[in-house]
CSV table of C-alpha atoms in Angstrom, one decimal:
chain,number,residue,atom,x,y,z
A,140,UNK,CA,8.6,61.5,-28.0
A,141,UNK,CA,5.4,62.3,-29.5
A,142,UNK,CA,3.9,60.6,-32.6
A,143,UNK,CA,2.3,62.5,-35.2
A,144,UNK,CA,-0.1,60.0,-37.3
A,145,UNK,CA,-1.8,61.4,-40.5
A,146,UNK,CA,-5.5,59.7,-40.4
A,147,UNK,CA,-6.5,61.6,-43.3
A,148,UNK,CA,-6.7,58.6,-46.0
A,149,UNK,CA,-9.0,57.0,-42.9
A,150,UNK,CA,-11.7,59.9,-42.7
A,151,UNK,CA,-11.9,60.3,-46.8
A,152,UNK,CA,-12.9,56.6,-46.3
A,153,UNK,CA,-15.1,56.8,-44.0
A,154,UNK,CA,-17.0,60.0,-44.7
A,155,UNK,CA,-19.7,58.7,-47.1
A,156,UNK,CA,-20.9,56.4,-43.8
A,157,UNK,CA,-22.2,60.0,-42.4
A,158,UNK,CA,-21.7,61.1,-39.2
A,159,UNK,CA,-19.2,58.9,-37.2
A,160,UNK,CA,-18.3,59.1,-33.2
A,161,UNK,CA,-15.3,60.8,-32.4
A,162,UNK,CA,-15.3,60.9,-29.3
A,163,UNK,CA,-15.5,58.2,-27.2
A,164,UNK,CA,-13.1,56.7,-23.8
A,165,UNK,CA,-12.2,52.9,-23.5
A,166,UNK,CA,-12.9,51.8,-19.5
A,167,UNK,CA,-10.9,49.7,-18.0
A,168,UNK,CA,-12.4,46.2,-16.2
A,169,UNK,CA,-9.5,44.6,-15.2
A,170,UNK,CA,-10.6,44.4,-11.7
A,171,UNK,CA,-13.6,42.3,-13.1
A,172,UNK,CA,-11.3,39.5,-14.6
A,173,UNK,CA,-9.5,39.2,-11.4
A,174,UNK,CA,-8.4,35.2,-11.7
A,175,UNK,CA,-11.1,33.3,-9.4
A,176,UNK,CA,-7.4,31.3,-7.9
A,177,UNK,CA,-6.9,34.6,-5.8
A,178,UNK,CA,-10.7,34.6,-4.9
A,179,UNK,CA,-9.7,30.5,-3.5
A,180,UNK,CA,-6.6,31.9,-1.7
A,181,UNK,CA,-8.2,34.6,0.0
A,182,UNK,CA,-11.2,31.9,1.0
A,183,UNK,CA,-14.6,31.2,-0.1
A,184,UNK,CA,-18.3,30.3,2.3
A,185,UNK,CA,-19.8,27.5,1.4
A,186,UNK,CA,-23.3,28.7,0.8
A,187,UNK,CA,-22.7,32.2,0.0
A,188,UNK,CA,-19.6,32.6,-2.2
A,189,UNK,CA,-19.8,29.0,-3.4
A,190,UNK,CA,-22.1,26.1,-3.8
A,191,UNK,CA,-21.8,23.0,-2.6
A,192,UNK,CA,-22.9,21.4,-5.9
A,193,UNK,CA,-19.8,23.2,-7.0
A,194,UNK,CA,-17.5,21.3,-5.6
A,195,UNK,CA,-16.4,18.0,-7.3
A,196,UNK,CA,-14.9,15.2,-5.4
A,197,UNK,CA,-15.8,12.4,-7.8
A,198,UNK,CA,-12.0,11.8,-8.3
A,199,UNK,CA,-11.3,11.8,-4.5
A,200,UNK,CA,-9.6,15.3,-5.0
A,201,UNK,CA,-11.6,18.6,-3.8
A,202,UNK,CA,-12.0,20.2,-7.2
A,203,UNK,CA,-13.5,23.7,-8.1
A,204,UNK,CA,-13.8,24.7,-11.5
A,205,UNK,CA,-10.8,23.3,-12.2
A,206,UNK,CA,-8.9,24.6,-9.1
A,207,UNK,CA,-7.4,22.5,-6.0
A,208,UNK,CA,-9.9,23.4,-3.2
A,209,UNK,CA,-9.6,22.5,0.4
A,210,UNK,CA,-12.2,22.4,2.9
A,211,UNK,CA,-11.8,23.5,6.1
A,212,UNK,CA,-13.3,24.8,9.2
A,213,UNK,CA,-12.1,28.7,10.7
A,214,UNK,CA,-13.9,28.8,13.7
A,215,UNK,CA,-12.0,27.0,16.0
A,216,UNK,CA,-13.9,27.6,18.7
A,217,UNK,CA,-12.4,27.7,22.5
A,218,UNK,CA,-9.1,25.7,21.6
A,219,UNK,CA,-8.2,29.1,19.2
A,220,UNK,CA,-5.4,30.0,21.6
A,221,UNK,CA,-3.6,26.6,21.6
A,222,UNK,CA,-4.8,26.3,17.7
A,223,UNK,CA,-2.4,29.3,17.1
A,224,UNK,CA,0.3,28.2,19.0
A,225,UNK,CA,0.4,24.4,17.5
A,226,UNK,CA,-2.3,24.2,14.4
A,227,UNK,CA,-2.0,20.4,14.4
A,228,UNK,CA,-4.5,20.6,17.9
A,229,UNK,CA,-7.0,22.1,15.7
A,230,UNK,CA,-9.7,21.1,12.9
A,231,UNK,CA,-8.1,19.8,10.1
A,232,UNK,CA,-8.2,20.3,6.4
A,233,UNK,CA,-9.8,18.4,3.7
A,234,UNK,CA,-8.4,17.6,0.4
A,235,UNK,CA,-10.5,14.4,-0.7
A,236,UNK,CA,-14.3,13.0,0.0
A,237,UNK,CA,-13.5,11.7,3.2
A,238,UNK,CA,-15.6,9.6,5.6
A,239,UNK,CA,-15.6,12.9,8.1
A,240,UNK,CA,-16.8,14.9,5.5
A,241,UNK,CA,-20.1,12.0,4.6
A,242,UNK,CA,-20.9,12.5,8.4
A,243,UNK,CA,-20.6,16.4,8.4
A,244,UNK,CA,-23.3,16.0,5.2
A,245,UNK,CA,-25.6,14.0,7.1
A,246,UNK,CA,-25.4,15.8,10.0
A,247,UNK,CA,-26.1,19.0,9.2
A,248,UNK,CA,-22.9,20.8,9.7
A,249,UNK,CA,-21.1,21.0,6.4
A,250,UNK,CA,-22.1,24.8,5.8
A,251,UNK,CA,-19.4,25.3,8.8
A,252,UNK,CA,-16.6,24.9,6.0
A,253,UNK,CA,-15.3,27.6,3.9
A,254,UNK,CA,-13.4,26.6,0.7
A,255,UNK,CA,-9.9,27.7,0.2
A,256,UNK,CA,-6.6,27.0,-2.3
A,257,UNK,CA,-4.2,28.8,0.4
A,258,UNK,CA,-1.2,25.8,0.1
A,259,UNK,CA,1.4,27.4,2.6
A,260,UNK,CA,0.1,25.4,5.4
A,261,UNK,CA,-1.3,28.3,6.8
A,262,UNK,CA,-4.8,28.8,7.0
A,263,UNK,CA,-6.6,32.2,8.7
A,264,UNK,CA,-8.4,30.9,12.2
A,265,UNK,CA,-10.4,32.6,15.0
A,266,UNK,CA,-12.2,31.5,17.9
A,267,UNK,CA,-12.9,33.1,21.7
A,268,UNK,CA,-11.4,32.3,24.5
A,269,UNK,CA,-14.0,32.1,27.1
A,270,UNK,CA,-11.7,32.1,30.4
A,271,UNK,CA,-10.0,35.7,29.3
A,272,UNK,CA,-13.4,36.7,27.4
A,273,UNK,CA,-10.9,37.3,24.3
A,274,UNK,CA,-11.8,36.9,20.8
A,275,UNK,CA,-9.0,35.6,18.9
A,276,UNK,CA,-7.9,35.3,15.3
A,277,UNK,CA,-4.7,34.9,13.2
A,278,UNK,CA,-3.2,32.2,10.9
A,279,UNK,CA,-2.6,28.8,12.0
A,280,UNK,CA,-0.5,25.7,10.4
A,281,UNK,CA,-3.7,23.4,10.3
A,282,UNK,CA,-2.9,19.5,9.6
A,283,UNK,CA,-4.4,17.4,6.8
A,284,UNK,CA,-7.3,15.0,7.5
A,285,UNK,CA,-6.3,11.6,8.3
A,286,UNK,CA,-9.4,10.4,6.5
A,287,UNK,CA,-8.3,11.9,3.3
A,288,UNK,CA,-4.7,10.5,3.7
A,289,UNK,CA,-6.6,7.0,4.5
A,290,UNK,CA,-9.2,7.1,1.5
A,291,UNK,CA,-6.5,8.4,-1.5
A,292,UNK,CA,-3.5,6.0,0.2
A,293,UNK,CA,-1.3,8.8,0.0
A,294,UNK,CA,1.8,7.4,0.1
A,295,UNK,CA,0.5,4.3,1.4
A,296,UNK,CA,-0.9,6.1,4.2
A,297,UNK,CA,-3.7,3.0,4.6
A,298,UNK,CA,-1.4,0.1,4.0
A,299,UNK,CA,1.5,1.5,6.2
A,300,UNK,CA,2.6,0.8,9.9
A,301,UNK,CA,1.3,3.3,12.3
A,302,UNK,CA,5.2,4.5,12.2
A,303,UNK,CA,5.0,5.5,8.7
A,304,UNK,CA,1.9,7.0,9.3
A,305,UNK,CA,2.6,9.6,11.4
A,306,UNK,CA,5.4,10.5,9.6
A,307,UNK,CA,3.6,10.9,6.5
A,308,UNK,CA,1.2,13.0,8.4
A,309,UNK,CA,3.7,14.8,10.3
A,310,UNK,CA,5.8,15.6,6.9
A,311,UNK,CA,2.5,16.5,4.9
A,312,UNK,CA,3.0,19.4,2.3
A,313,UNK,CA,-0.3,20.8,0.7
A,314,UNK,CA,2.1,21.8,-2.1
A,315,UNK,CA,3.3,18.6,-3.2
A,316,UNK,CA,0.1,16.9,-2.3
A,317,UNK,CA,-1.4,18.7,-5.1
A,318,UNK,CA,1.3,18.1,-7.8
A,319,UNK,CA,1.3,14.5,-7.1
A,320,UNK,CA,-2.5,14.9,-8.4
A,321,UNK,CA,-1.7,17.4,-10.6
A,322,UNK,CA,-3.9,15.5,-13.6
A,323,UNK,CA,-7.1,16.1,-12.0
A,324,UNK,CA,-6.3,20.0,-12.5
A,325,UNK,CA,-6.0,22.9,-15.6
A,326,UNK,CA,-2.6,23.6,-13.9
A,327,UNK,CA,-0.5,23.3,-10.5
A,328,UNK,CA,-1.2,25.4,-7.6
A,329,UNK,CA,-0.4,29.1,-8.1
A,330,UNK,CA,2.8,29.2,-5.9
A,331,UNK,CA,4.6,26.1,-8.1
A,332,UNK,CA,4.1,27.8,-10.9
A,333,UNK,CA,6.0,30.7,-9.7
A,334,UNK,CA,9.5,29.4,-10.0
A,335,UNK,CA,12.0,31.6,-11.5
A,336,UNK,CA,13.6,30.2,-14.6
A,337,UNK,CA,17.1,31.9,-14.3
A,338,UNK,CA,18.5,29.8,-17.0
A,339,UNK,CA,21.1,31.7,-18.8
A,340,UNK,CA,20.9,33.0,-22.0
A,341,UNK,CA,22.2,30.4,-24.1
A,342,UNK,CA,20.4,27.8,-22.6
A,343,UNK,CA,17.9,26.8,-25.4
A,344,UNK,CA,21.1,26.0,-27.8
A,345,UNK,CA,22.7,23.9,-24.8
A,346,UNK,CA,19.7,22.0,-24.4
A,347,UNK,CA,19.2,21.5,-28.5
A,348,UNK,CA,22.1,20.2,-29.1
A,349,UNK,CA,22.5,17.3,-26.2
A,350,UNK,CA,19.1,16.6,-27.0
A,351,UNK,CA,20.0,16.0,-30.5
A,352,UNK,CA,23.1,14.5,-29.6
A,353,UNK,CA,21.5,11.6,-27.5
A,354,UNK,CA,19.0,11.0,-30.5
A,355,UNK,CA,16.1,12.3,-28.6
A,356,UNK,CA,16.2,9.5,-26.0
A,357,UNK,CA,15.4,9.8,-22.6
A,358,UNK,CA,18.8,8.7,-20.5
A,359,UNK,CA,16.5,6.9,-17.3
A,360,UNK,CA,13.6,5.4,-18.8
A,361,UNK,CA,14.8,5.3,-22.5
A,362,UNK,CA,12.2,6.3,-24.5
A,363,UNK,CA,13.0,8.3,-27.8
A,364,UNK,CA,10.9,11.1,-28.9
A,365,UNK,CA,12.0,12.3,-31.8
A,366,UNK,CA,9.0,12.8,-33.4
A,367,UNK,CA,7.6,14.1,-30.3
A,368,UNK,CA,10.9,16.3,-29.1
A,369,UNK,CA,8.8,19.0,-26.7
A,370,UNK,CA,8.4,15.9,-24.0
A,371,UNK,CA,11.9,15.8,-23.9
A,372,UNK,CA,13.6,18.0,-21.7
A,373,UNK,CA,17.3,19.1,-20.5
A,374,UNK,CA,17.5,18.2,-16.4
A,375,UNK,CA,20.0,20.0,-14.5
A,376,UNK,CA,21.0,17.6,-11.3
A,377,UNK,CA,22.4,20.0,-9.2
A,378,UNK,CA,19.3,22.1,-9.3
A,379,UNK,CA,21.5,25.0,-10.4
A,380,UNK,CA,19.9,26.0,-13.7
A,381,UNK,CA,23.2,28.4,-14.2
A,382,UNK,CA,25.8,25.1,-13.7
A,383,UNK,CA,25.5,23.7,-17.7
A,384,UNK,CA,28.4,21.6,-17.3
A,385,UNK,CA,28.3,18.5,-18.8
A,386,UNK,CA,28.4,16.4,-15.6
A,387,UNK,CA,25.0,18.6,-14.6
A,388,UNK,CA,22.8,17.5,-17.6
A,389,UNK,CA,20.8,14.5,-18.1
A,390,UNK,CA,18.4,14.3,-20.9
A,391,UNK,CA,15.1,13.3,-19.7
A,392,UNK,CA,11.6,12.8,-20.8
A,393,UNK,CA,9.1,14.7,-19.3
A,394,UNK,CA,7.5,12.0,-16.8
A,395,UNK,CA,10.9,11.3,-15.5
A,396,UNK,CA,11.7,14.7,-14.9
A,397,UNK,CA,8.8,15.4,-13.4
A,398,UNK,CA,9.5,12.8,-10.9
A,399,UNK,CA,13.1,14.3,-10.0
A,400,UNK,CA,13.8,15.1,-6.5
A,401,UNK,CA,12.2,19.0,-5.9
A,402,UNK,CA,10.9,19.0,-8.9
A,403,UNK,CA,6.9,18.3,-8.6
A,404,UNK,CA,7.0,21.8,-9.8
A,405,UNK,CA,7.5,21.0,-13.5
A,406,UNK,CA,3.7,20.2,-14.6
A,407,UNK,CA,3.0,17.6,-16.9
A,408,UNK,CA,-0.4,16.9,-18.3
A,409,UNK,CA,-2.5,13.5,-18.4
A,410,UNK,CA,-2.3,13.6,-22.1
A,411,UNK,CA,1.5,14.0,-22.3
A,412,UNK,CA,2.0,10.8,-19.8
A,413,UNK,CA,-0.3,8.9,-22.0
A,414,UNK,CA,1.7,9.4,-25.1
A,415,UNK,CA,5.3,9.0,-23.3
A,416,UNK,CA,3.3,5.5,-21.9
A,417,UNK,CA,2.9,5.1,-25.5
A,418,UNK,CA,5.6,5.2,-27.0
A,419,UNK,CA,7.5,3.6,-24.3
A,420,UNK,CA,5.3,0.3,-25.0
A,421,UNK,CA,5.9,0.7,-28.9
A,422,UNK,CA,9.5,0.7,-28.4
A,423,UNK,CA,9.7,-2.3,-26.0
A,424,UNK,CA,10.8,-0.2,-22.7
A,425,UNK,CA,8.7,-2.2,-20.1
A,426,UNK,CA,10.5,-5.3,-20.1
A,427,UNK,CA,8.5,-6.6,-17.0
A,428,UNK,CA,5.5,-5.6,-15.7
A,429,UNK,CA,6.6,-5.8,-12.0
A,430,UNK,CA,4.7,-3.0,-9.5
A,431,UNK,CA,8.1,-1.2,-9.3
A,432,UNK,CA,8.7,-0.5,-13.0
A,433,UNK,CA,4.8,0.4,-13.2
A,434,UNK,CA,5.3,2.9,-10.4
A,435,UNK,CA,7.7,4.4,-11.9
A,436,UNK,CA,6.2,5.1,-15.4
A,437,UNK,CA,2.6,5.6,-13.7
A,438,UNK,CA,1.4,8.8,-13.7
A,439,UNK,CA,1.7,10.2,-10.1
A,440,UNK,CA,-2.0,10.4,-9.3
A,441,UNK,CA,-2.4,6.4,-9.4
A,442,UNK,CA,0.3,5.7,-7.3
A,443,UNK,CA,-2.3,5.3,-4.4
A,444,UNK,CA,-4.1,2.6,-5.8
A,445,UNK,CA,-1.1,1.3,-7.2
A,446,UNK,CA,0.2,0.6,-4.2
A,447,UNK,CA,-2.7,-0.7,-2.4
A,448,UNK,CA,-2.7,-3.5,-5.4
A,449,UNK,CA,1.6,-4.0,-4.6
A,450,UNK,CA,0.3,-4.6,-0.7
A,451,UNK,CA,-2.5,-7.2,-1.9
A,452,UNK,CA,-0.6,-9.0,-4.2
A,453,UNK,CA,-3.1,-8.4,-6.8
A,454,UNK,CA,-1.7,-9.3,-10.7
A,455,UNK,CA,0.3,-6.7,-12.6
A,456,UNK,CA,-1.2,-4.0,-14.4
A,457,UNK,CA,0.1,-2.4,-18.1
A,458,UNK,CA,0.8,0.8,-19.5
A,459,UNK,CA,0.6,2.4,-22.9
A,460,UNK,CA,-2.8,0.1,-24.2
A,461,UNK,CA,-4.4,2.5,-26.7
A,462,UNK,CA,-7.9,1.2,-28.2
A,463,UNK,CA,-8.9,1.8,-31.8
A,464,UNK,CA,-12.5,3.0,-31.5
A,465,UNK,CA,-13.2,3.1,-35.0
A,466,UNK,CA,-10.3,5.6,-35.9
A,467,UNK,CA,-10.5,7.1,-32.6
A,468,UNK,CA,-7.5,6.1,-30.5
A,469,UNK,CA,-7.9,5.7,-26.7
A,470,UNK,CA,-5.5,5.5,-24.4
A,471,UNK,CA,-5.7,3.6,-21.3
A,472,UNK,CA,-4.0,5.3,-17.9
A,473,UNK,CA,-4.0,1.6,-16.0
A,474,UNK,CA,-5.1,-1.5,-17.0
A,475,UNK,CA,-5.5,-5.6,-16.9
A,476,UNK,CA,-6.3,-6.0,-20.6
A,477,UNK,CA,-6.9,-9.9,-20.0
A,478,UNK,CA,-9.8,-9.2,-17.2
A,479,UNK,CA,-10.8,-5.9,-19.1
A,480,UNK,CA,-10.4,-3.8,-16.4
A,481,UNK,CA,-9.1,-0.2,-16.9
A,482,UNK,CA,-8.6,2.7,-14.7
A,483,UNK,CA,-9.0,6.4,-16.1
A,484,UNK,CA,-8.1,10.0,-15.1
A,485,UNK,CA,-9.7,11.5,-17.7
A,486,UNK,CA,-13.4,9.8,-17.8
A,487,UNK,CA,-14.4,11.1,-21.0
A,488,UNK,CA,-13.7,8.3,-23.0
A,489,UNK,CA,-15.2,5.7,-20.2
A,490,UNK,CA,-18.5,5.2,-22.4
A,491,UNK,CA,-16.5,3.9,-25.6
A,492,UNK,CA,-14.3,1.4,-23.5
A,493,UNK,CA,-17.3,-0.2,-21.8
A,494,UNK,CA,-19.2,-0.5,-25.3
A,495,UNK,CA,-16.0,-3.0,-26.2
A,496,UNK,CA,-16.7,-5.3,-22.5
A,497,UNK,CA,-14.3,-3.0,-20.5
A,498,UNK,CA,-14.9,-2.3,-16.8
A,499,UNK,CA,-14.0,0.8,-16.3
A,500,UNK,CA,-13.0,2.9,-13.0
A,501,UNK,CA,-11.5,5.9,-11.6
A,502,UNK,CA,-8.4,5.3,-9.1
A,503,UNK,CA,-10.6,6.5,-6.4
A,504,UNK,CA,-13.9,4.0,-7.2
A,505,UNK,CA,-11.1,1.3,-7.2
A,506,UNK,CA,-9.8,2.3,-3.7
A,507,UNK,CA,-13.1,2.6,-2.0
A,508,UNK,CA,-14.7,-0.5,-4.3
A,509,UNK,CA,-11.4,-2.3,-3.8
A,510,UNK,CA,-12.6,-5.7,-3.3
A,511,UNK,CA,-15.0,-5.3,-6.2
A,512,UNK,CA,-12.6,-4.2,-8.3
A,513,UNK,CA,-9.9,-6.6,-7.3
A,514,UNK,CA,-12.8,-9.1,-7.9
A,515,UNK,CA,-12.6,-8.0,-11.5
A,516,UNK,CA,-8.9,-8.7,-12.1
A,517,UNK,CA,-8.1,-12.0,-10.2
């Protein structure tokens, strides 16, 4: 259908301004704003496309402006043939500042890595094979650095039996790895955030009205939030976001429904575990301080260093501390409030704390500086 539009009112208006452009064409630049996560997918060099300066592991995580990055090296050399047959033979990929990464550093080789955000598992290789004078190349399923898994204590990689070990190894998914440290991040990785919804149509009202029904009160950790009611969410327990029977819905904050079985997806920011911490403390809902009720609660990128206090026995930390910095409130991811000892995610507010006598680190200065900071709290 075509639109007539009289513009006439608009030229009379215009006309005593004098002569006006008429003509003119809009270019499109879309190609130009092309998000930098595809850029990370596809694979960057480090020291062409990317810096190394760039890169940010002072949380233990690879970071990129905000992105998860992983290092890794392509050219697998000689072994390329078996590398693309079984890609836990080859080189392996970094997630964290790892002791193999210091000794690439000092040795001159760490322009070999290219940075990437591919979380599949699959990471594009090549290499020749000198016996059949072949050059090779293709995609391989490339395992995680053992070193990175040792220096975050994923999973309790470093206080584990050699048993659990290699499972944890063995299991490894980049994909969850990176939701479990999802605070250190903007957002999850792209292919998390790609769930389908496929809730049915009148599933805002469903959710509304057992939320209201159940006073705004999360049903496993018990935390209301009524005045806070967008941390509260409607949990399916099947999984099947079309089954709204009542035996299928659980009311549930957002940290506990975050830490639901498959669903790592569901992204919940620093800030928002802070406040649900909160709360939870102002309403009396950590009724002991023991490592498995702080586990629980903890936002998932401590959990680490939370358990490599558990295995050393050290004292129990609290949740939910908030300091009044003159009007300012800051709240505390981790701490010992006795000793003065605090661990944060988000550093910004590091300075103020140790102005007021706090010792402050980040998860991953506690694990590597672990018998200083354990020094601090005993």
């Amino acid at each position: 259908m075509k639109l007539t539009v009289d513009l006439s009112a608009l030229h009379r208006a215009v006309a005593p301004l004098g002569k006006v452009v008429t003509d003119f064409s809009i270019t499109s630049r879309a190609d130009e704003l092309e998000s930098i996560g595809s850029h990370l997918i596809k694979g960057l060099i480090l020291g062409k496309d990317i810096q190394l300066g760039d890169i940010d592991g002072s949380n233990g995580i690879l970071n990129y402006d905000g992105h998860q990055v992983m290092l890794y090296i392509p050219d697998q050399g000689d072994e390329i043939q078996f590398v693309l047959e079984d890609g836990k033979l080859g080189r392996r990929i970094h997630v964290a500042e790892c002791s193999t990464l210091d000794f690439m550093r000092e040795t001159g080789r760490f322009k070999r890595y290219d940075v990437i955000s591919r979380i599949d598992g699959l990471f594009p290789v090549f290499g020749r094979n000198f016996k059949l004078k072949q050059d090779l190349e293709g995609e391989a399923d490339l395992g995680v650095c053992k070193n990175c898994l040792k220096i975050l204590n994923y999973k309790g990689y470093a206080t584990q039996s050699y048993a659990i070990k290699s499972q944890v190894f063995s299991d490894f998914s980049f994909e969850q790895f990176f939701e479990v440290y999802s605070s250190y991040f903007k957002s999850l990785p792209a292919s998390s955030n790609n769930i389908s919804s496929n809730y049915t149509a009148d599933w805002p009202s469903i959710s509304a009205k057992l939320r209201s029904e159940l006073n705004y009160t999360c049903e496993q950790c018990g935390v209301e939030l009524k005045s806070d009611s967008k941390l509260l969410h409607t949990h399916h327990i099947n999984g099947n976001k079309v089954d709204n029977g009542p035996d299928n819905l659980r009311v549930l904050c957002a940290d506990c429904h975050k830490k639901q079985p498959h669903h790592g997806h569901i992204y919940v920011s620093n800030e928002d575990v802070l406040k649900i911490n909160q709360l939870r403390r102002e309403q009396n809902k950590f009724d002991v301080f023991d490592y498995n009720n702080i586990r629980e609660c903890a936002d998932t990128a401590l959990d680490g260093l939370l358990q490599k206090c558990q295995s050393t026995r050290l004292p129990g930390a609290e949740l939910g501390i908030v300091i009044n910095d003159n009007g300012n409130m800051i709240a505390i991811d981790l701490c010992w409030p006795r000793r003065k000892v605090a661990v944060l995610i988000n550093m910004s507010n590091a300075k103020a704390l140790k102005s007021y006598g706090w010792n402050v680190f980040t998860a991953f200065d506690a694990l590597n500086n672990f018998e200083v900071f354990q020094a601090k709290i005993r």
